[in-house]
Amino acid sequence: MDEVLKIINDIKAGNIKPIYFLMGEEPYYIDRITEYLENNILSEAEKDFNQIVVYGVDTTVEDIVANAKRYPMMAERQVVIVKEAQNLVKTIDKLESYAENPQPTTVLVIAYKYKSLDKRKTVYKTIHKHGLVYESKKMYENQVGQWISRVLQGRGYSIEPKANAMLVAFLGNDLSRIANELTKLEIILPKGSTITPNHIEENIGFSKDFNIFEFRKAIGDKNQLKAYQIAEYFAQNQKENPMVLINGQVFSFFSGLLLYHGLKDKSPSNVAKVLRVSPYFVNDYIGAAKIYPMRKVSSVIATLRDIDVKSKGVGANALPPSDLLKEMLVKIFN
């Protein structure tokens, strides 16, 4: 995020590069930088003749270079934007000759999402030398909660820890999807609001009481009544709560618990770092470790592997999710 702010601030200050090669697994910041360049380099009047937007699936590197070599009309610069450039993966090396001597009056923006150039290749080194290469990496889930808080703070909002954890639990590290959901909340809530679990439940559709991390917590606390209640809710709402996802999340929890048992340093900060979880969830592991010793955790993991196989229809005569959930809980609690 800090690197993105630096890129934006440099553009605002007039330090504009002839090539922006935006690449990586996380599309969110690639889209944001591309959007900023698209909206802010040229005035609205200049865009008519001097801004070209093409898509990788509909163009070639040769056409991109031809456009980039044009001179601007009645403007200081022209902007050439290539969206979905990952579709040019087989021919992107042909950009090397242009990158060696880019047109100084052109700003060429390459949005190369979900992939990255091999940094050993000459084309990467050449673009890096004469332009700017930004690599957008996927965040670990334990980093996403802090990202949500920072984004909201910058927009004049705050969020309760449980609400933050709900978003991470349900949306993972998909920043684009999280940003869309935050935008929905911002439309509804006045600036200065604190986002609560109730806001998440009412406006995004995630139940604050019957959800996967409350299910994991109930199992971790060995709260059998609550666990069975949530399991029944899942069974009645299978479309929103697929068995494969539920089992995967419970498996992830017990895998983390196994790691926790093996840690010498069980300080909350180290647990969050090693298990790659939000600090909000650390107490769940601390409490569960007192209930489930390492041998039991290993047994539960074996059970969950068996449930996973059955949930995919192997050797279980297509048992319904409700039966699989009951089997899971019976074997975990006994």
PDB file of N, CA, C and O in Angstrom, residues 38 44 51 81 83 92 100-101 108 116 122 147 185 191 196 205 213-214 230 249 301 320:
ATOM      1  N   GLU A  38      -5.373   6.544 -15.934  1.00  0.00           N
ATOM      2  CA  GLU A  38      -6.394   6.763 -16.967  1.00  0.00           C
ATOM      3  C   GLU A  38      -7.157   8.065 -16.725  1.00  0.00           C
ATOM      4  O   GLU A  38      -7.530   8.757 -17.674  1.00  0.00           O
ATOM      5  N   GLU A  44      -9.799  16.130 -19.824  1.00  0.00           N
ATOM      6  CA  GLU A  44     -10.896  15.528 -20.585  1.00  0.00           C
ATOM      7  C   GLU A  44     -10.812  15.913 -22.060  1.00  0.00           C
ATOM      8  O   GLU A  44     -11.078  15.090 -22.943  1.00  0.00           O
ATOM      9  N   GLN A  51      -5.681   9.539 -25.808  1.00  0.00           N
ATOM     10  CA  GLN A  51      -5.752   8.401 -24.881  1.00  0.00           C
ATOM     11  C   GLN A  51      -6.349   7.198 -25.596  1.00  0.00           C
ATOM     12  O   GLN A  51      -7.465   7.273 -26.114  1.00  0.00           O
ATOM     13  N   ILE A  81      -3.093   2.657 -22.820  1.00  0.00           N
ATOM     14  CA  ILE A  81      -3.369   1.733 -21.715  1.00  0.00           C
ATOM     15  C   ILE A  81      -3.734   0.366 -22.275  1.00  0.00           C
ATOM     16  O   ILE A  81      -4.626   0.248 -23.129  1.00  0.00           O
ATOM     17  N   LYS A  83      -5.184  -3.048 -21.011  1.00  0.00           N
ATOM     18  CA  LYS A  83      -5.817  -3.786 -19.922  1.00  0.00           C
ATOM     19  C   LYS A  83      -5.821  -5.280 -20.237  1.00  0.00           C
ATOM     20  O   LYS A  83      -5.785  -5.676 -21.398  1.00  0.00           O
ATOM     21  N   ILE A  92       4.922 -11.126 -24.967  1.00  0.00           N
ATOM     22  CA  ILE A  92       5.256  -9.903 -24.234  1.00  0.00           C
ATOM     23  C   ILE A  92       6.735  -9.540 -24.348  1.00  0.00           C
ATOM     24  O   ILE A  92       7.119  -8.364 -24.230  1.00  0.00           O
ATOM     25  N   GLU A 100      13.535  -0.326 -24.529  1.00  0.00           N
ATOM     26  CA  GLU A 100      14.923   0.140 -24.563  1.00  0.00           C
ATOM     27  C   GLU A 100      14.985   1.621 -24.921  1.00  0.00           C
ATOM     28  O   GLU A 100      15.871   2.350 -24.465  1.00  0.00           O
ATOM     29  N   ASN A 101      14.029   2.076 -25.730  1.00  0.00           N
ATOM     30  CA  ASN A 101      14.016   3.472 -26.156  1.00  0.00           C
ATOM     31  C   ASN A 101      12.567   3.967 -26.242  1.00  0.00           C
ATOM     32  O   ASN A 101      12.033   4.207 -27.325  1.00  0.00           O
ATOM     33  N   LEU A 108       2.924   4.683 -21.427  1.00  0.00           N
ATOM     34  CA  LEU A 108       2.416   3.352 -21.760  1.00  0.00           C
ATOM     35  C   LEU A 108       2.139   2.589 -20.465  1.00  0.00           C
ATOM     36  O   LEU A 108       3.028   2.403 -19.642  1.00  0.00           O
ATOM     37  N   SER A 116       3.330 -12.573 -13.326  1.00  0.00           N
ATOM     38  CA  SER A 116       4.477 -11.677 -13.184  1.00  0.00           C
ATOM     39  C   SER A 116       5.530 -12.051 -14.210  1.00  0.00           C
ATOM     40  O   SER A 116       5.681 -13.231 -14.551  1.00  0.00           O
ATOM     41  N   THR A 122      15.405 -10.297 -19.999  1.00  0.00           N
ATOM     42  CA  THR A 122      15.868  -8.987 -20.439  1.00  0.00           C
ATOM     43  C   THR A 122      14.721  -7.987 -20.515  1.00  0.00           C
ATOM     44  O   THR A 122      14.887  -6.807 -20.191  1.00  0.00           O
ATOM     45  N   TRP A 147      -5.240  -4.099   6.708  1.00  0.00           N
ATOM     46  CA  TRP A 147      -5.510  -3.370   5.460  1.00  0.00           C
ATOM     47  C   TRP A 147      -6.919  -2.776   5.477  1.00  0.00           C
ATOM     48  O   TRP A 147      -7.116  -1.613   5.115  1.00  0.00           O
ATOM     49  N   LEU A 185     -21.107  -0.457   2.238  1.00  0.00           N
ATOM     50  CA  LEU A 185     -21.339   0.045   3.592  1.00  0.00           C
ATOM     51  C   LEU A 185     -21.184   1.561   3.664  1.00  0.00           C
ATOM     52  O   LEU A 185     -21.922   2.237   4.381  1.00  0.00           O
ATOM     53  N   LYS A 191     -20.267   9.156   7.241  1.00  0.00           N
ATOM     54  CA  LYS A 191     -18.853   9.225   7.624  1.00  0.00           C
ATOM     55  C   LYS A 191     -18.735   9.378   9.122  1.00  0.00           C
ATOM     56  O   LYS A 191     -19.542  10.043   9.762  1.00  0.00           O
ATOM     57  N   THR A 196     -20.099  -2.357  12.490  1.00  0.00           N
ATOM     58  CA  THR A 196     -20.303  -3.394  13.496  1.00  0.00           C
ATOM     59  C   THR A 196     -20.690  -4.720  12.830  1.00  0.00           C
ATOM     60  O   THR A 196     -21.042  -4.744  11.638  1.00  0.00           O
ATOM     61  N   GLY A 205     -24.878  -9.672   4.321  1.00  0.00           N
ATOM     62  CA  GLY A 205     -25.535 -10.972   4.299  1.00  0.00           C
ATOM     63  C   GLY A 205     -24.832 -12.076   5.050  1.00  0.00           C
ATOM     64  O   GLY A 205     -25.200 -13.244   4.937  1.00  0.00           O
ATOM     65  N   PHE A 213     -16.661 -18.907  11.225  1.00  0.00           N
ATOM     66  CA  PHE A 213     -15.711 -18.738  12.328  1.00  0.00           C
ATOM     67  C   PHE A 213     -16.386 -18.868  13.683  1.00  0.00           C
ATOM     68  O   PHE A 213     -15.745 -19.220  14.671  1.00  0.00           O
ATOM     69  N   GLU A 214     -17.714 -18.623  13.763  1.00  0.00           N
ATOM     70  CA  GLU A 214     -18.424 -18.937  15.006  1.00  0.00           C
ATOM     71  C   GLU A 214     -18.525 -20.456  15.178  1.00  0.00           C
ATOM     72  O   GLU A 214     -18.489 -20.966  16.304  1.00  0.00           O
ATOM     73  N   ILE A 230     -25.320 -24.369  14.747  1.00  0.00           N
ATOM     74  CA  ILE A 230     -24.751 -23.780  13.533  1.00  0.00           C
ATOM     75  C   ILE A 230     -24.702 -24.810  12.412  1.00  0.00           C
ATOM     76  O   ILE A 230     -24.976 -24.501  11.246  1.00  0.00           O
ATOM     77  N   GLN A 249     -12.307 -25.079   6.243  1.00  0.00           N
ATOM     78  CA  GLN A 249     -12.062 -24.090   7.284  1.00  0.00           C
ATOM     79  C   GLN A 249     -11.786 -24.750   8.638  1.00  0.00           C
ATOM     80  O   GLN A 249     -10.916 -24.306   9.387  1.00  0.00           O
ATOM     81  N   ILE A 301      -7.688 -34.183  12.687  1.00  0.00           N
ATOM     82  CA  ILE A 301      -7.222 -33.912  11.318  1.00  0.00           C
ATOM     83  C   ILE A 301      -7.465 -35.126  10.419  1.00  0.00           C
ATOM     84  O   ILE A 301      -7.901 -34.998   9.269  1.00  0.00           O
ATOM     85  N   PRO A 320     -25.683 -36.870   2.587  1.00  0.00           N
ATOM     86  CA  PRO A 320     -26.022 -35.441   2.563  1.00  0.00           C
ATOM     87  C   PRO A 320     -25.136 -34.661   3.525  1.00  0.00           C
ATOM     88  O   PRO A 320     -24.625 -35.219   4.517  1.00  0.00           O
TER      89      PRO A 320
END
